[in-house]
XYZ file of C-alpha atoms in Angstrom:
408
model
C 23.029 -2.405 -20.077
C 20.603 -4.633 -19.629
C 17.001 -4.326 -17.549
C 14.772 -6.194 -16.262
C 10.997 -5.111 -17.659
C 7.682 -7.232 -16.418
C 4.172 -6.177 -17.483
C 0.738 -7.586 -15.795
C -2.569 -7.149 -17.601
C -5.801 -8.103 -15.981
C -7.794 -9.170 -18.676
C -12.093 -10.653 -18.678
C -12.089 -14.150 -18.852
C -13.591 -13.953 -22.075
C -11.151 -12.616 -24.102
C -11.309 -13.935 -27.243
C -7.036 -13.206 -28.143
C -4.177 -11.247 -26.435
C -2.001 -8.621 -28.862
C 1.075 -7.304 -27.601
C 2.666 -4.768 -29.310
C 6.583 -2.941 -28.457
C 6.667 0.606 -28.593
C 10.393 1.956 -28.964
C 10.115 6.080 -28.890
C 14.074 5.967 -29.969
C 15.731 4.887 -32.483
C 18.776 3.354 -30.932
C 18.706 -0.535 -31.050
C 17.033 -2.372 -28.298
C 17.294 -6.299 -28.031
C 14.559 -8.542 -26.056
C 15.705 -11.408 -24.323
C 14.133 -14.306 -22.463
C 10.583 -12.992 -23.071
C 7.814 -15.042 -21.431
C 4.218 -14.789 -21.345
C 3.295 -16.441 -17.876
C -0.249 -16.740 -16.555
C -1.661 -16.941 -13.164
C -3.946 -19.948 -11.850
C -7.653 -19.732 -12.013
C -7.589 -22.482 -9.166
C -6.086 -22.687 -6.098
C -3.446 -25.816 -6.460
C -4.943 -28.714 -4.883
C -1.922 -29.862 -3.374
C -1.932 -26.552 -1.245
C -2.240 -27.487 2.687
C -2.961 -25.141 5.359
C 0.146 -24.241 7.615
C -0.367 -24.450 11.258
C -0.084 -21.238 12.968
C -1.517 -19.079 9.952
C -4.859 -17.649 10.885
C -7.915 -18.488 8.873
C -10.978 -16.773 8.014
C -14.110 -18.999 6.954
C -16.990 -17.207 4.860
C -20.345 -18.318 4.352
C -22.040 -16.288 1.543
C -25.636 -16.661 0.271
C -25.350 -17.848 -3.314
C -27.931 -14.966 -4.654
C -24.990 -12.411 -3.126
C -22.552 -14.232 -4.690
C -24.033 -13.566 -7.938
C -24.621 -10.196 -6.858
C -20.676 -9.539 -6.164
C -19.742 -11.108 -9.301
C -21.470 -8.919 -11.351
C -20.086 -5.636 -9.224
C -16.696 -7.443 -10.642
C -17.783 -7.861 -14.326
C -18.748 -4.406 -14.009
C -16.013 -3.300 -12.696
C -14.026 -4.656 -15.675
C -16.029 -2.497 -17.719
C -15.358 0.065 -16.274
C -11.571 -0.756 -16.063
C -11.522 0.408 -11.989
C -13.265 -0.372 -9.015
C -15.991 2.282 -7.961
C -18.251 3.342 -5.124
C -20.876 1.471 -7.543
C -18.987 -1.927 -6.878
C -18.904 -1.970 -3.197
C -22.396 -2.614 -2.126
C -22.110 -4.414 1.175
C -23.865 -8.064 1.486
C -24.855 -10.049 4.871
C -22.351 -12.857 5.608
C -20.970 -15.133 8.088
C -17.566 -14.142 9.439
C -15.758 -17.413 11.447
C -19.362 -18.148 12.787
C -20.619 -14.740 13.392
C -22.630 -11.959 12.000
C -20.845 -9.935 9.152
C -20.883 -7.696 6.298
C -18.643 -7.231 3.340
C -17.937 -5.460 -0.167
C -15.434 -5.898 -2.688
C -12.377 -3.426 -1.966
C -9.729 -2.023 -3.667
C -9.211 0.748 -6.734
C -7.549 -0.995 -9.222
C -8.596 -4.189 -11.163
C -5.475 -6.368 -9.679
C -7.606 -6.737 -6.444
C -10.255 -8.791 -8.577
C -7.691 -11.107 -10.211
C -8.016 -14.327 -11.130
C -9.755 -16.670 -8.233
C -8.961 -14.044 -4.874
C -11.319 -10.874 -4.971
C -10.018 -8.338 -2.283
C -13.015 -7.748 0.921
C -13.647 -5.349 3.607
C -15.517 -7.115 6.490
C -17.234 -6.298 9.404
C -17.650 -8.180 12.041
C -17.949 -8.802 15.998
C -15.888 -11.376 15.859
C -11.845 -12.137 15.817
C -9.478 -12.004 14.097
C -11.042 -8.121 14.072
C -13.709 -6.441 14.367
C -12.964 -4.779 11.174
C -10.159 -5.565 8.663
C -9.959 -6.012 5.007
C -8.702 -9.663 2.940
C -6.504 -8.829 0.179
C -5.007 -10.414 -2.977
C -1.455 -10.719 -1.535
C -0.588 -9.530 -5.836
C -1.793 -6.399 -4.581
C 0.806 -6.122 -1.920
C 3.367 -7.347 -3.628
C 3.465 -11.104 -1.570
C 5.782 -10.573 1.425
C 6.956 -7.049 0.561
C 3.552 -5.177 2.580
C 4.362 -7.407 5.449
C 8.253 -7.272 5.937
C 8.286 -3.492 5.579
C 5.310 -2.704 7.962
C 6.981 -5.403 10.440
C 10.125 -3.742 10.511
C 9.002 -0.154 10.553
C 6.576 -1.156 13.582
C 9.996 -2.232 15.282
C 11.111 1.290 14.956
C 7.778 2.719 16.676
C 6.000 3.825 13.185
C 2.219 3.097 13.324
C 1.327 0.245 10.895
C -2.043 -1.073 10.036
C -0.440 -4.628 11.512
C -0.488 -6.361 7.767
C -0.239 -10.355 8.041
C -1.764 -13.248 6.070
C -4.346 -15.562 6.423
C -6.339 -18.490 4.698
C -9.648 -17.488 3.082
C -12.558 -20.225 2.555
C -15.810 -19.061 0.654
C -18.768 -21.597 1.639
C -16.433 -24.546 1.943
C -14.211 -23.792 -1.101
C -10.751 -23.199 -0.219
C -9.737 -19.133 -1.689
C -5.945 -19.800 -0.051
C -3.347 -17.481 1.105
C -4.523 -13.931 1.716
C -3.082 -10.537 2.894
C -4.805 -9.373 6.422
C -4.683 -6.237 7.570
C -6.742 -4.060 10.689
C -8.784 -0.873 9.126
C -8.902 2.538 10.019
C -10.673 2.385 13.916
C -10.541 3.001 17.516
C -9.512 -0.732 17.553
C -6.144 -0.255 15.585
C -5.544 2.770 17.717
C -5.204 0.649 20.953
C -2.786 -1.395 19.347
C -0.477 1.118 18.946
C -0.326 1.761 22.640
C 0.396 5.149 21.961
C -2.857 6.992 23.570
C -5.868 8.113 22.539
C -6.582 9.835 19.190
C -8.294 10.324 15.730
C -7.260 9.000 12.290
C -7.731 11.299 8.884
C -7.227 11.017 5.610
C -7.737 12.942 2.450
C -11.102 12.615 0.470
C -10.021 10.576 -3.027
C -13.130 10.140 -4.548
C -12.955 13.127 -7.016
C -9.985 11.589 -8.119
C -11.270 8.223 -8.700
C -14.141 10.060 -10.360
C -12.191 12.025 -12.878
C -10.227 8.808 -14.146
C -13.169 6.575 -14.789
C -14.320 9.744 -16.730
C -10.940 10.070 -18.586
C -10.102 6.698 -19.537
C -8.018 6.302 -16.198
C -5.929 9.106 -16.946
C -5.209 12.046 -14.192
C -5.791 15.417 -15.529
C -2.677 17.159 -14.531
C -4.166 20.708 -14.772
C -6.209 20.179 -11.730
C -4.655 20.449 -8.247
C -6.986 17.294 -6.921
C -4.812 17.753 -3.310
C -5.922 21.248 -2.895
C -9.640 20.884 -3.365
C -9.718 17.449 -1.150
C -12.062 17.880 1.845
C -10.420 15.972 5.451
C -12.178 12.811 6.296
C -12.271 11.441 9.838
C -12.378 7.460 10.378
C -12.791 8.186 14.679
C -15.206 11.020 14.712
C -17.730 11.335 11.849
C -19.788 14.340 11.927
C -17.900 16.223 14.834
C -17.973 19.267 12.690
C -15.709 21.575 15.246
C -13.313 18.659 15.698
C -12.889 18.204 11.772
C -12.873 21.731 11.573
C -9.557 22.269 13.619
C -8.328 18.945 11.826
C -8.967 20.230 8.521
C -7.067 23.933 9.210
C -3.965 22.152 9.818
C -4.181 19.611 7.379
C -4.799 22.390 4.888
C -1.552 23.629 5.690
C 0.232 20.658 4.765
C -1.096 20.967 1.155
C 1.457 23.846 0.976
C 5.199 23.556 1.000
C 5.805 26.538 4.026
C 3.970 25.352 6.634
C 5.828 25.410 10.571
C 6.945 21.776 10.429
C 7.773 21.479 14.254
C 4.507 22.512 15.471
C 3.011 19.795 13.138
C 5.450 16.471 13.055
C 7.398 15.063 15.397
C 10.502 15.632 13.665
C 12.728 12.147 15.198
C 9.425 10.038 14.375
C 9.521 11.664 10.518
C 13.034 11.218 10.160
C 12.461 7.378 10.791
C 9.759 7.007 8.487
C 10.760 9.015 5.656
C 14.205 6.781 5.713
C 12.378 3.921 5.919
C 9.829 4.516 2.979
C 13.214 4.706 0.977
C 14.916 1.703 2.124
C 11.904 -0.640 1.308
C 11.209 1.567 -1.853
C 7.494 1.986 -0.164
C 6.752 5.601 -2.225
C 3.575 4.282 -3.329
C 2.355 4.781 0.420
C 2.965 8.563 0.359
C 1.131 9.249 -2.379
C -1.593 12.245 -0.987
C -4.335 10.349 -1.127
C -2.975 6.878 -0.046
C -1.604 8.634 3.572
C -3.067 8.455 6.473
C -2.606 10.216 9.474
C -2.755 9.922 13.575
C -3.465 12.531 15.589
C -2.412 11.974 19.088
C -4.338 13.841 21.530
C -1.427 14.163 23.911
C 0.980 15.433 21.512
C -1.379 17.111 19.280
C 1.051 16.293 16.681
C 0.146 14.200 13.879
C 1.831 10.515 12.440
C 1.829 8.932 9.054
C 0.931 5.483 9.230
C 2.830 2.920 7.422
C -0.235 1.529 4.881
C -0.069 0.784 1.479
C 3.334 0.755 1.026
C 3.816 -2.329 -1.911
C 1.788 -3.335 -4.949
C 1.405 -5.239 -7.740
C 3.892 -3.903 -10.002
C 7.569 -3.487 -8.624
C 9.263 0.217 -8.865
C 12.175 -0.038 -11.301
C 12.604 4.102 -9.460
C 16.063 4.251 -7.858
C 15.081 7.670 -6.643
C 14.971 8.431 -2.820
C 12.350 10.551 -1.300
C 14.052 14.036 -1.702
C 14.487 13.231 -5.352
C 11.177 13.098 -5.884
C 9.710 15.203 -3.588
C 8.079 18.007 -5.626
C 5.131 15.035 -6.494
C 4.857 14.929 -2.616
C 4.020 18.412 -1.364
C 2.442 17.085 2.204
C 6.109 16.031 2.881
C 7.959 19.121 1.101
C 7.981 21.276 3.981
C 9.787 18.761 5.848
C 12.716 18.955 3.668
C 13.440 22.545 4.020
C 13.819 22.069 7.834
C 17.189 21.952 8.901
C 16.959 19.861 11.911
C 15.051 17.299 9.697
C 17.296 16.985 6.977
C 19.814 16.043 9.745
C 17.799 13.368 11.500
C 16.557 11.877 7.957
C 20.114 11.659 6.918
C 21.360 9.909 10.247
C 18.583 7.403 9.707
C 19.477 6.616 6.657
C 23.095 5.850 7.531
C 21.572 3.846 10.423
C 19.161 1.982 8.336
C 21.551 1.316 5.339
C 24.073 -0.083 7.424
C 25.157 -3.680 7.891
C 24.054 -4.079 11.263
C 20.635 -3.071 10.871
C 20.218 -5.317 7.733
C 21.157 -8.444 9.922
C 18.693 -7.171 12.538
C 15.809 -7.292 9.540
C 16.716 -10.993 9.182
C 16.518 -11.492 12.595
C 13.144 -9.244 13.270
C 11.376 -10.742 10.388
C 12.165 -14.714 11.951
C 10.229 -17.207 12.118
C 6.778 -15.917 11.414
C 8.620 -14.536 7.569
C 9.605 -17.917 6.553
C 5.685 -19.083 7.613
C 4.489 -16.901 5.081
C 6.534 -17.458 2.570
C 6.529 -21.253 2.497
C 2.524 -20.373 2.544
C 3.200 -18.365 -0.480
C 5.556 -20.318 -2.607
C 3.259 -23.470 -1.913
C 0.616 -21.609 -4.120
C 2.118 -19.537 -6.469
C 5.127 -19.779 -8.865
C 8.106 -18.550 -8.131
C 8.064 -15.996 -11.388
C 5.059 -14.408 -9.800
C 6.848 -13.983 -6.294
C 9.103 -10.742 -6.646
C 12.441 -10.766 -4.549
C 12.117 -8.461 -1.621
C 14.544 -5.101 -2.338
C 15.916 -3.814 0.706
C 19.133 -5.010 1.019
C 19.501 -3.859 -2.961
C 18.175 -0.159 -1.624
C 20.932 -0.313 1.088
C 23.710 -0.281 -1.410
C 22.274 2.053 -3.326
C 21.643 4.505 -0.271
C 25.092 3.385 1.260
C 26.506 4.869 -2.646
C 24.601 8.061 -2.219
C 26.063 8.810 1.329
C 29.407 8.299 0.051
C 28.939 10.809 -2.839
C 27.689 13.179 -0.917
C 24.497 13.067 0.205
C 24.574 15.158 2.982
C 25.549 18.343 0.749
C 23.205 17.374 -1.582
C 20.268 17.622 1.060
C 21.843 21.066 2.692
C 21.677 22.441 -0.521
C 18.237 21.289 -1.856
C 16.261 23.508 -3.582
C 12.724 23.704 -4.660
């Protein structure tokens, strides 16, 4: 049958000619149909107005640092990726006050066209840190809709919403805004006190700008990943303890009671599948809370969308031999039982009107903020109600022996 295929190519401005070629590894017959070439504005359209009720974030940069971060982007076109050599941080003004910022992101769609993605820090509102991002890289509305709904259901988010973006008077437009990694985030949550980890991914990064992006699958990049601390740096007996435990999760047999709050996994995991939000649980895109009372630790929602949309039908225990921190989970009895209940709650009817409802007001902002700057072609339909079906189709052909039976 027919399928719909979209490729995006980031490409230096001074690209003398574009070459597209079709590779068909088969020999069966393959037809293209309505093939476009579409490309995105250099400009924001002047006829864009600011939306009351959207927050905005005003930048005053010195011109020699502007020069300065333009050439960490030409370089990082050069080097096809964004690296630790790109993200020098430069004095700015933040909304009036003192600030700092550096280019963020890994991958080159976060320098596209006119919007270059930022981590800033500040003293000032809307936070004291948080990072700007090319809402491409988050897929437009799909970051924000999934995190809003999943904070309904009491998963920790990074609180993803948009704002306007000026740069020394010039107008940048609509941007993706979202809290970082700090004690800050943590009292929003209003779930107690508590430290935030994460992975080390910088061999990775390392190893693809040295391999032409590619991932060298012979190396286990998980195992040898040290634990990094965003609460308390250099607390060596605190990351110690930390790292023990999360050393256990690299392995598929570790006591998943004693480390996850089973009800709160159950909820998340069934939620990554209904807004198709895998990318998020890649190892070194998680992030996780430690909550001193519980001593148990939570994923939080971060990440979850990007640039390209998954054409993978597959549900998280499909696929979850590429996601060993989770594996363990799905040889628990108790969790396969509470994942599979909240996926019959969360594919259901009912809960699909309450997304329409939940998302209100504040969704149909954003995306008249959207839409008023970009194209519909570039502005991918969100996919959860098309998820729903699918997961509805898997419960009725039995889903629930498929998970008491799974096998790794």
């Amino acid at each position: 049958g027919w399928s719909y295929l979209e490729v995006r190519v980031h490409i230096e401005e001074d690209a003398p000619e574009l070459r597209f070629y079709v590779y068909k590894p088969k020999k069966k017959k393959m037809v293209l149909d309505d093939f476009h070439i579409y490309k995105l504005p250099n400009k924001i359209n002047s006829k864009t107005n600011q939306l009351e009720g959207i927050q905005k974030v005003s930048l005053v940069v010195p011109e020699d640092d502007l020069i300065k971060v333009a050439e960490q982007r030409k370089k990082a076109f050069d080097d096809k990726i964004l690296s630790k050599k790109t993200k020098k941080w430069i004095k700015v003004e933040a909304n009036g006050k003192k600030a700092k910022m550096r280019l963020k992101g890994d991958w080159l769609d976060h320098l596209s066209n006119y919007k270059w993605s930022y981590r800033i820090k500040t003293t000032q509102s809307p936070f004291k840190e948080y990072s700007i991002t090319n809402p491409i890289s988050r897929n437009f509305l799909n970051e924000f809709s999934a995190q809003k709904i999943m904070r309904s259901e009491g998963i920790l988010t990074t609180n993803y919403s948009f704002c306007y973006v000026s740069t020394n008077d010039s107008m940048k437009g609509i941007y993706g805004l979202e809290q970082h990694f700090n004690k800050d985030l943590i009292e929003t949550w209003k779930f107690g006190s508590g430290d935030i980890l994460k992975y080390d991914e910088n061999d990775i990064w390392k190893i693809r700008k040295r391999n032409n992006l590619k991932d060298r699958h012979e190396l286990n990049y998980l195992a040898c990943s040290k634990i990094i601390s965003y609460i308390n740096k250099g607390t060596s007996e605190h990351l110690k303890n930390n790292g023990k435990t999360l050393d256990i999760l690299k392995k598929s047999d570790f006591p998943v009671d004693s480390i996850f709050d089973l009800d709160y996994m159950a909820k998340y995991c069934a939620l990554i599948d209904l807004f198709n939000a895998h990318h998020g649980i890649i190892w070194h895109n998680i992030r996780l809370f430690r909550s001193d009372s519980t001593n148990k630790y939570y994923p939080i929602a971060f990440d979850l969308s990007t640039d390209k949309n998954s054409l993978n039908n597959e549900l998280l225990f499909q696929k979850i031999n590429q996601q060993p921190i989770f594996m363990g989970l799905f040889q628990n009895e108790k969790f396969k039982k509470k994942y599979f209940n909240q996926l019959k709650i969360y594919s259901s009817d009912d809960f699909l009107n309450r997304i329409n409802a939940l998302l209100g007001e504040e969704h149909k902002l954003y995306s008249k903020a959207i839409h008023q700057e970009y194209d519909s072609v570039w502005i991918q339909n969100e996919s959860y109600k098309e998820r729903a079906q699918q997961i509805k189709l898997l419960i009725q052909n039995g889903l629930k022996d498929r998970l008491n039976t799974l096998k790794f």
